[in-house]
Amino acid sequence: MLTGMQIAVLGGDARQLEVIRKLTELDAKVYLTGFEQLAHAYTGAVKEVLEDLPVNELDAIILPVAGTNMEGKIETIFSNRQVVLTEDFLNNTPEHCVIYSGISNAYLTELTDKTNRKLIQLFERNDVAIYNSIPTVEGAIMMAIQHTDFTIHGSNVIVLGLGRTGMSVARSFHALGAKVKVGARKTEHIARISEMGLTPFFTSDLEKEVEHADICINTIPHRIITANVLAKMPSHTLIIDLASKPGGTDFRYAEKRGIKAILAPGLPGIVAPKTAGKILANVLGQLLYEEIEKGKGKQS
Ligand code: NAP
């Protein structure tokens, strides 16, 4: 249980509703900022504007998955008010206050460094990334169906990257009957791809491998689908770029060549916000409980 903990949830989308539900179930005292338009009320959670939060009593601050933008602004889909995370605000929190976010950027990292507050990026955790790959794959399948006039079954699918997302994507498209080739740069990944019954290739050979691609799904967060690679692709290839912004595709050149290339960020929040929220809620519940235990350890 999180009895006695005071937690502020600042902004966010439908995923945060699962987080709020979980935290209130665990008996934390929850403050909701950026949720004025949310009709649902949670026992144990109160809506407060940023200025009225008991900042110096907060044990934890939960930011949306995206954290803040480069000006500190927090996305609030349930409010029209602007919520900005500032140095002053964090300086007023207790030293033990922990900030939780999905990902970070230079602004948020610098701010938490400067104010000496612990920042936990949930998406850096393997468990979160692996669970999250499930709704991501479902979103990629949805996009493949929506944007092609052929079946996934029997089509030539290239998956780039055998990380936590790439592995799930490759396995699922294979299970749907696609002929899946996976590009990686490490020999251990090449071995794993073979073991999975898929066709491996080194990403350094990508240009040679795309000649018959019907669908290319990128999970590598670096410019990998370059103009040279695009020049070798059939014009009917659909590119679904899952890598975080700005993706790994030369979108300008893809458009010039008439290749449909779609940057598809945040699929879990789009196709399965409830599941995506539960993934975050479960891990947050566990992390917050660990913080309580650490605090007790220090006191004794
Ligand atoms: P990950 O586990 O780190 O996987 C990334 C993979 O890219 C690794 O296998 C890595 O291989 C490979 N890679 C990196 N740089 C490379 C390069 N220059 N050449 C060849 N391979 C390279 O990350 P993940 O959790 O799968 O996430 C992948 C991306 O998808 C991230 O950008 C993440 O933010 C994004 N994502 C998007 C969604 C969505 O909804 N669109 C959902 C989840 C994740 P090495 O081991 O060789 O470095």
Tab-separated table of C-alpha atoms and ligand atoms in Angstrom:
chain	number	residue	atom	x	y	z
A	1	MET	CA	0.000	0.000	0.000
A	2	LEU	CA	1.048	3.612	-0.539
A	3	THR	CA	-0.725	4.965	2.549
A	4	GLY	CA	0.585	8.392	3.550
A	5	MET	CA	2.257	9.099	0.214
A	6	GLN	CA	1.388	12.382	-1.483
A	7	ILE	CA	1.597	12.202	-5.241
A	8	ALA	CA	0.882	14.815	-7.918
A	9	VAL	CA	-0.163	13.610	-11.352
A	10	LEU	CA	0.572	16.457	-13.751
A	11	GLY	CA	-1.267	16.210	-17.038
A	12	GLY	CA	-1.338	13.350	-19.468
A	13	ASP	CA	-3.782	11.404	-21.564
A	14	ALA	CA	-6.153	8.461	-21.050
A	15	ARG	CA	-3.259	6.289	-19.893
A	16	GLN	CA	-2.953	8.356	-16.723
A	17	LEU	CA	-6.496	7.394	-15.726
A	18	GLU	CA	-5.288	3.862	-15.058
A	19	VAL	CA	-2.366	5.297	-13.100
A	20	ILE	CA	-4.719	7.454	-10.998
A	21	ARG	CA	-7.022	4.486	-10.407
A	22	LYS	CA	-4.112	2.334	-9.240
A	23	LEU	CA	-2.600	4.997	-6.952
A	24	THR	CA	-5.913	5.721	-5.267
A	25	GLU	CA	-6.575	1.984	-4.862
A	26	LEU	CA	-3.192	1.747	-3.161
A	27	ASP	CA	-4.356	4.476	-0.736
A	28	ALA	CA	-1.975	7.264	-1.832
A	29	LYS	CA	-3.170	10.852	-1.547
A	30	VAL	CA	-3.324	11.956	-5.167
A	31	TYR	CA	-3.454	15.492	-6.570
A	32	LEU	CA	-4.589	15.869	-10.159
A	33	THR	CA	-3.343	18.890	-12.083
A	34	GLY	CA	-4.520	19.344	-15.653
A	35	PHE	CA	-7.659	17.233	-15.267
A	36	GLU	CA	-10.394	19.903	-14.845
A	37	GLN	CA	-12.404	18.489	-17.740
A	38	LEU	CA	-12.290	14.934	-16.461
A	39	ALA	CA	-15.844	14.077	-15.428
A	40	HIS	CA	-14.910	10.984	-13.431
A	41	ALA	CA	-14.091	11.449	-9.746
A	42	TYR	CA	-11.714	9.165	-7.881
A	43	THR	CA	-12.003	8.654	-4.139
A	44	GLY	CA	-8.683	9.800	-2.690
A	45	ALA	CA	-7.805	12.107	-5.595
A	46	VAL	CA	-8.395	15.865	-5.668
A	47	LYS	CA	-8.129	18.244	-8.601
A	48	GLU	CA	-5.803	21.168	-7.936
A	49	VAL	CA	-4.288	23.856	-10.110
A	50	LEU	CA	-0.488	23.877	-10.095
A	51	GLU	CA	-0.288	26.977	-7.875
A	52	ASP	CA	-2.414	25.332	-5.144
A	53	LEU	CA	-0.485	22.059	-4.874
A	54	PRO	CA	1.154	21.359	-1.493
A	55	VAL	CA	4.503	21.288	-3.337
A	56	ASN	CA	6.667	20.988	-0.228
A	57	GLU	CA	4.834	17.822	0.843
A	58	LEU	CA	4.972	15.890	-2.426
A	59	ASP	CA	6.708	12.514	-2.359
A	60	ALA	CA	6.365	11.950	-6.083
A	61	ILE	CA	5.406	13.743	-9.280
A	62	ILE	CA	4.064	11.765	-12.205
A	63	LEU	CA	4.439	13.343	-15.621
A	64	PRO	CA	2.826	12.170	-18.847
A	65	VAL	CA	4.630	9.571	-20.947
A	66	ALA	CA	6.232	12.302	-23.068
A	67	GLY	CA	7.464	14.224	-19.984
A	68	THR	CA	7.629	17.905	-20.908
A	69	ASN	CA	8.374	19.758	-24.116
A	70	MET	CA	11.576	21.785	-24.473
A	71	GLU	CA	9.942	24.732	-22.676
A	72	GLY	CA	8.788	22.602	-19.755
A	73	LYS	CA	5.177	22.522	-20.917
A	74	ILE	CA	3.219	19.419	-19.963
A	75	GLU	CA	0.592	17.974	-22.274
A	76	THR	CA	-2.872	18.105	-20.681
A	77	ILE	CA	-5.609	16.636	-22.816
A	78	PHE	CA	-8.160	16.976	-19.991
A	79	SER	CA	-7.539	20.695	-19.493
A	80	ASN	CA	-7.154	23.952	-21.386
A	81	ARG	CA	-4.846	25.393	-18.758
A	82	GLN	CA	-1.135	25.527	-19.346
A	83	VAL	CA	0.941	23.425	-16.926
A	84	VAL	CA	4.667	24.150	-16.929
A	85	LEU	CA	7.284	22.350	-14.851
A	86	THR	CA	9.796	24.931	-13.665
A	87	GLU	CA	12.987	25.034	-11.640
A	88	ASP	CA	11.215	27.010	-8.890
A	89	PHE	CA	8.507	24.393	-8.618
A	90	LEU	CA	10.953	21.488	-8.288
A	91	ASN	CA	13.152	23.417	-5.849
A	92	ASN	CA	10.149	23.682	-3.540
A	93	THR	CA	9.555	19.918	-3.449
A	94	PRO	CA	11.156	17.875	-0.641
A	95	GLU	CA	14.619	16.510	-1.537
A	96	HIS	CA	13.316	12.944	-1.615
A	97	CYS	CA	10.596	13.767	-4.168
A	98	VAL	CA	10.964	11.530	-7.223
A	99	ILE	CA	9.852	12.529	-10.726
A	100	TYR	CA	8.450	9.774	-12.962
A	101	SER	CA	8.140	10.180	-16.693
A	102	GLY	CA	7.866	7.870	-19.708
A	103	ILE	CA	10.811	9.436	-21.513
A	104	SER	CA	12.939	12.526	-20.988
A	105	ASN	CA	14.406	15.310	-23.109
A	106	ALA	CA	17.214	17.805	-22.587
A	107	TYR	CA	14.903	20.224	-20.718
A	108	LEU	CA	13.611	17.675	-18.207
A	109	THR	CA	16.972	16.005	-17.665
A	110	GLU	CA	18.685	19.362	-17.129
A	111	LEU	CA	15.927	20.551	-14.792
A	112	THR	CA	16.043	17.456	-12.582
A	113	ASP	CA	19.860	17.531	-12.601
A	114	LYS	CA	19.928	21.200	-11.627
A	115	THR	CA	17.390	20.762	-8.827
A	116	ASN	CA	18.994	17.495	-7.740
A	117	ARG	CA	15.767	15.505	-7.994
A	118	LYS	CA	15.682	11.860	-9.040
A	119	LEU	CA	14.122	11.308	-12.478
A	120	ILE	CA	12.891	7.855	-13.425
A	121	GLN	CA	12.181	7.204	-17.101
A	122	LEU	CA	9.747	4.327	-17.154
A	123	PHE	CA	10.290	3.486	-20.814
A	124	GLU	CA	13.970	2.821	-20.164
A	125	ARG	CA	12.968	-0.195	-18.154
A	126	ASN	CA	13.054	-3.506	-19.987
A	127	ASP	CA	9.821	-4.755	-18.438
A	128	VAL	CA	7.873	-1.654	-19.507
A	129	ALA	CA	9.398	-1.687	-23.018
A	130	ILE	CA	8.585	-5.374	-23.491
A	131	TYR	CA	5.007	-5.093	-22.216
A	132	ASN	CA	4.585	-1.957	-24.311
A	133	SER	CA	5.716	-3.797	-27.424
A	134	ILE	CA	2.444	-5.769	-27.327
A	135	PRO	CA	0.063	-2.853	-28.069
A	136	THR	CA	2.752	-1.378	-30.362
A	137	VAL	CA	2.671	-4.490	-32.527
A	138	GLU	CA	-1.115	-4.442	-32.624
A	139	GLY	CA	-0.922	-0.822	-33.798
A	140	ALA	CA	1.637	-1.728	-36.474
A	141	ILE	CA	-0.617	-4.531	-37.721
A	142	MET	CA	-3.542	-2.097	-37.807
A	143	MET	CA	-1.494	0.358	-39.871
A	144	ALA	CA	-0.296	-2.347	-42.243
A	145	ILE	CA	-3.892	-3.407	-42.868
A	146	GLN	CA	-5.154	0.168	-43.246
A	147	HIS	CA	-2.473	1.273	-45.676
A	148	THR	CA	-2.097	-1.690	-48.021
A	149	ASP	CA	-4.355	-3.455	-50.503
A	150	PHE	CA	-2.680	-6.845	-49.975
A	151	THR	CA	-2.642	-9.284	-47.086
A	152	ILE	CA	0.132	-9.388	-44.537
A	153	HIS	CA	0.092	-13.131	-45.108
A	154	GLY	CA	2.502	-13.924	-47.919
A	155	SER	CA	3.967	-10.422	-48.114
A	156	ASN	CA	7.653	-9.568	-47.812
A	157	VAL	CA	8.160	-7.760	-44.546
A	158	ILE	CA	11.415	-6.200	-43.422
A	159	VAL	CA	11.831	-5.397	-39.743
A	160	LEU	CA	14.730	-3.169	-38.765
A	161	GLY	CA	16.157	-3.710	-35.282
A	162	LEU	CA	15.879	-6.708	-32.966
A	163	GLY	CA	15.352	-4.784	-29.752
A	164	ARG	CA	12.389	-5.092	-27.462
A	165	THR	CA	9.936	-3.755	-30.044
A	166	GLY	CA	11.581	-5.239	-33.150
A	167	MET	CA	11.525	-8.746	-31.747
A	168	SER	CA	7.790	-8.607	-31.007
A	169	VAL	CA	7.055	-7.051	-34.405
A	170	ALA	CA	9.084	-9.672	-36.260
A	171	ARG	CA	7.536	-12.563	-34.372
A	172	SER	CA	3.960	-11.329	-34.838
A	173	PHE	CA	4.234	-10.603	-38.565
A	174	HIS	CA	5.843	-14.030	-39.012
A	175	ALA	CA	2.923	-15.607	-37.122
A	176	LEU	CA	0.524	-13.852	-39.518
A	177	GLY	CA	2.210	-15.632	-42.432
A	178	ALA	CA	4.480	-12.845	-43.735
A	179	LYS	CA	7.945	-13.649	-45.076
A	180	VAL	CA	9.967	-11.744	-42.510
A	181	LYS	CA	13.556	-10.552	-42.875
A	182	VAL	CA	15.136	-8.774	-39.931
A	183	GLY	CA	18.040	-6.327	-40.121
A	184	ALA	CA	20.455	-6.009	-37.188
A	185	ARG	CA	24.087	-5.060	-36.671
A	186	LYS	CA	25.186	-7.499	-33.977
A	187	THR	CA	26.126	-11.096	-34.745
A	188	GLU	CA	24.219	-12.257	-31.654
A	189	HIS	CA	21.072	-10.656	-33.055
A	190	ILE	CA	21.706	-12.304	-36.426
A	191	ALA	CA	21.943	-15.647	-34.598
A	192	ARG	CA	18.712	-14.969	-32.692
A	193	ILE	CA	16.870	-14.014	-35.871
A	194	SER	CA	17.923	-17.342	-37.456
A	195	GLU	CA	16.869	-19.195	-34.316
A	196	MET	CA	13.414	-17.557	-34.603
A	197	GLY	CA	13.074	-19.053	-38.083
A	198	LEU	CA	13.373	-15.651	-39.777
A	199	THR	CA	15.832	-14.386	-42.379
A	200	PRO	CA	18.594	-12.229	-40.910
A	201	PHE	CA	20.737	-9.617	-42.622
A	202	PHE	CA	23.196	-6.968	-41.505
A	203	THR	CA	21.786	-3.450	-41.609
A	204	SER	CA	24.954	-2.419	-43.464
A	205	ASP	CA	23.490	-4.432	-46.388
A	206	LEU	CA	20.074	-2.784	-46.171
A	207	GLU	CA	20.281	-1.247	-49.652
A	208	LYS	CA	20.637	-4.721	-51.168
A	209	GLU	CA	17.851	-6.232	-49.093
A	210	VAL	CA	14.916	-3.923	-49.820
A	211	GLU	CA	14.418	-4.765	-53.482
A	212	HIS	CA	11.299	-6.923	-52.882
A	213	ALA	CA	9.962	-5.319	-49.706
A	214	ASP	CA	6.201	-4.887	-49.436
A	215	ILE	CA	6.277	-3.533	-45.900
A	216	CYS	CA	9.250	-2.167	-43.983
A	217	ILE	CA	8.880	-1.612	-40.233
A	218	ASN	CA	11.620	0.373	-38.577
A	219	THR	CA	12.409	0.284	-34.853
A	220	ILE	CA	15.943	1.709	-35.071
A	221	PRO	CA	16.043	5.246	-33.665
A	222	HIS	CA	18.645	6.482	-36.172
A	223	ARG	CA	18.437	7.556	-39.824
A	224	ILE	CA	18.618	4.120	-41.402
A	225	ILE	CA	16.149	4.280	-44.306
A	226	THR	CA	18.226	6.768	-46.243
A	227	ALA	CA	17.696	8.151	-49.733
A	228	ASN	CA	20.033	5.440	-51.059
A	229	VAL	CA	17.927	2.726	-49.426
A	230	LEU	CA	14.669	4.318	-50.628
A	231	ALA	CA	16.025	4.484	-54.169
A	232	LYS	CA	16.227	0.664	-54.185
A	233	MET	CA	12.743	0.058	-52.732
A	234	PRO	CA	9.718	-0.705	-54.889
A	235	SER	CA	7.398	2.307	-54.959
A	236	HIS	CA	4.549	0.255	-53.445
A	237	THR	CA	6.527	-0.442	-50.228
A	238	LEU	CA	4.781	0.772	-47.093
A	239	ILE	CA	7.166	2.095	-44.446
A	240	ILE	CA	5.900	2.106	-40.867
A	241	ASP	CA	8.456	3.941	-38.783
A	242	LEU	CA	8.004	3.112	-35.110
A	243	ALA	CA	11.243	4.691	-33.895
A	244	SER	CA	10.873	7.742	-31.677
A	245	LYS	CA	10.753	11.160	-33.368
A	246	PRO	CA	12.160	12.058	-35.852
A	247	GLY	CA	12.137	8.357	-36.844
A	248	GLY	CA	14.709	6.583	-38.973
A	249	THR	CA	13.423	7.450	-42.442
A	250	ASP	CA	14.295	10.160	-44.918
A	251	PHE	CA	10.645	11.175	-45.174
A	252	ARG	CA	11.352	13.976	-47.629
A	253	TYR	CA	12.955	11.649	-50.126
A	254	ALA	CA	10.318	8.949	-49.560
A	255	GLU	CA	7.634	11.459	-50.522
A	256	LYS	CA	9.620	12.502	-53.571
A	257	ARG	CA	9.845	8.862	-54.653
A	258	GLY	CA	6.122	8.302	-54.018
A	259	ILE	CA	6.767	5.792	-51.232
A	260	LYS	CA	4.250	5.893	-48.415
A	261	ALA	CA	6.228	6.341	-45.201
A	262	ILE	CA	4.411	6.879	-41.935
A	263	LEU	CA	5.941	7.953	-38.651
A	264	ALA	CA	3.783	6.210	-36.056
A	265	PRO	CA	4.687	7.351	-32.540
A	266	GLY	CA	2.758	6.478	-29.393
A	267	LEU	CA	0.810	3.525	-30.775
A	268	PRO	CA	0.077	1.933	-27.358
A	269	GLY	CA	-1.654	5.129	-26.213
A	270	ILE	CA	-3.663	5.210	-29.447
A	271	VAL	CA	-4.714	1.593	-29.923
A	272	ALA	CA	-4.911	0.422	-26.309
A	273	PRO	CA	-4.754	3.310	-23.818
A	274	LYS	CA	-6.255	1.172	-21.078
A	275	THR	CA	-3.662	-1.595	-21.444
A	276	ALA	CA	-0.864	0.932	-21.925
A	277	GLY	CA	-2.034	2.752	-18.786
A	278	LYS	CA	-2.161	-0.479	-16.800
A	279	ILE	CA	1.416	-1.300	-17.797
A	280	LEU	CA	2.551	2.054	-16.404
A	281	ALA	CA	0.270	1.863	-13.373
A	282	ASN	CA	1.587	-1.541	-12.292
A	283	VAL	CA	5.224	-0.580	-12.545
A	284	LEU	CA	4.624	2.784	-10.871
A	285	GLY	CA	2.821	1.113	-7.975
A	286	GLN	CA	5.828	-1.147	-7.488
A	287	LEU	CA	8.421	1.658	-7.791
A	288	LEU	CA	6.579	3.947	-5.378
A	289	TYR	CA	6.301	1.126	-2.863
A	290	GLU	CA	10.074	0.596	-3.165
A	291	GLU	CA	10.597	4.308	-2.408
A	292	ILE	CA	8.506	3.975	0.765
A	293	GLU	CA	10.556	0.974	1.839
A	294	LYS	CA	13.825	2.849	1.130
A	295	GLY	CA	12.552	5.767	3.239
A	296	LYS	CA	11.785	3.386	6.118
A	297	GLY	CA	15.272	1.872	5.756
A	298	LYS	CA	16.854	5.318	6.107
A	299	GLN	CA	14.777	6.167	9.186
A	300	SER	CA	15.655	2.957	11.077
B	1	NAP	P1	15.673	-1.100	-28.162
B	1	NAP	O1	15.305	-2.319	-27.401
B	1	NAP	O2	16.809	-0.291	-27.702
B	1	NAP	O3	15.903	-1.510	-29.688
B	1	NAP	C1	16.479	-0.683	-30.635
B	1	NAP	C2	17.243	-1.552	-31.588
B	1	NAP	O4	17.847	-0.701	-32.560
B	1	NAP	C3	18.329	-2.361	-30.936
B	1	NAP	O5	18.206	-3.693	-31.337
B	1	NAP	C4	19.617	-1.724	-31.477
B	1	NAP	O6	20.596	-2.687	-31.723
B	1	NAP	C5	19.164	-1.194	-32.802
B	1	NAP	N1	20.008	-0.129	-33.289
B	1	NAP	C6	20.250	1.074	-32.694
B	1	NAP	N2	21.061	1.807	-33.477
B	1	NAP	C7	21.336	1.051	-34.564
B	1	NAP	C8	22.098	1.258	-35.727
B	1	NAP	N3	22.744	2.416	-35.916
B	1	NAP	N4	22.172	0.263	-36.642
B	1	NAP	C9	21.540	-0.897	-36.437
B	1	NAP	N5	20.785	-1.159	-35.361
B	1	NAP	C10	20.687	-0.189	-34.433
B	1	NAP	O7	14.451	-0.103	-28.234
B	1	NAP	P2	12.905	-0.499	-28.326
B	1	NAP	O8	12.321	-0.475	-26.971
B	1	NAP	O9	12.747	-1.696	-29.180
B	1	NAP	O10	12.357	0.779	-29.078
B	1	NAP	C11	12.792	1.055	-30.384
B	1	NAP	C12	12.256	2.401	-30.824
B	1	NAP	O11	10.857	2.322	-30.930
B	1	NAP	C13	12.556	3.533	-29.836
B	1	NAP	O12	12.827	4.691	-30.558
B	1	NAP	C14	11.241	3.646	-29.066
B	1	NAP	O13	11.071	4.954	-28.541
B	1	NAP	C15	10.262	3.360	-30.163
B	1	NAP	N6	8.955	2.888	-29.732
B	1	NAP	C16	7.907	3.366	-30.425
B	1	NAP	C17	6.651	2.924	-30.151
B	1	NAP	C18	5.519	3.445	-30.996
B	1	NAP	O14	4.380	3.390	-30.575
B	1	NAP	N7	5.800	3.940	-32.163
B	1	NAP	C19	6.416	2.012	-29.124
B	1	NAP	C20	7.526	1.519	-28.427
B	1	NAP	C21	8.793	1.969	-28.744
B	1	NAP	P3	21.989	-2.706	-30.920
B	1	NAP	O15	21.751	-3.632	-29.781
B	1	NAP	O16	22.929	-3.219	-31.945
B	1	NAP	O17	22.292	-1.301	-30.475
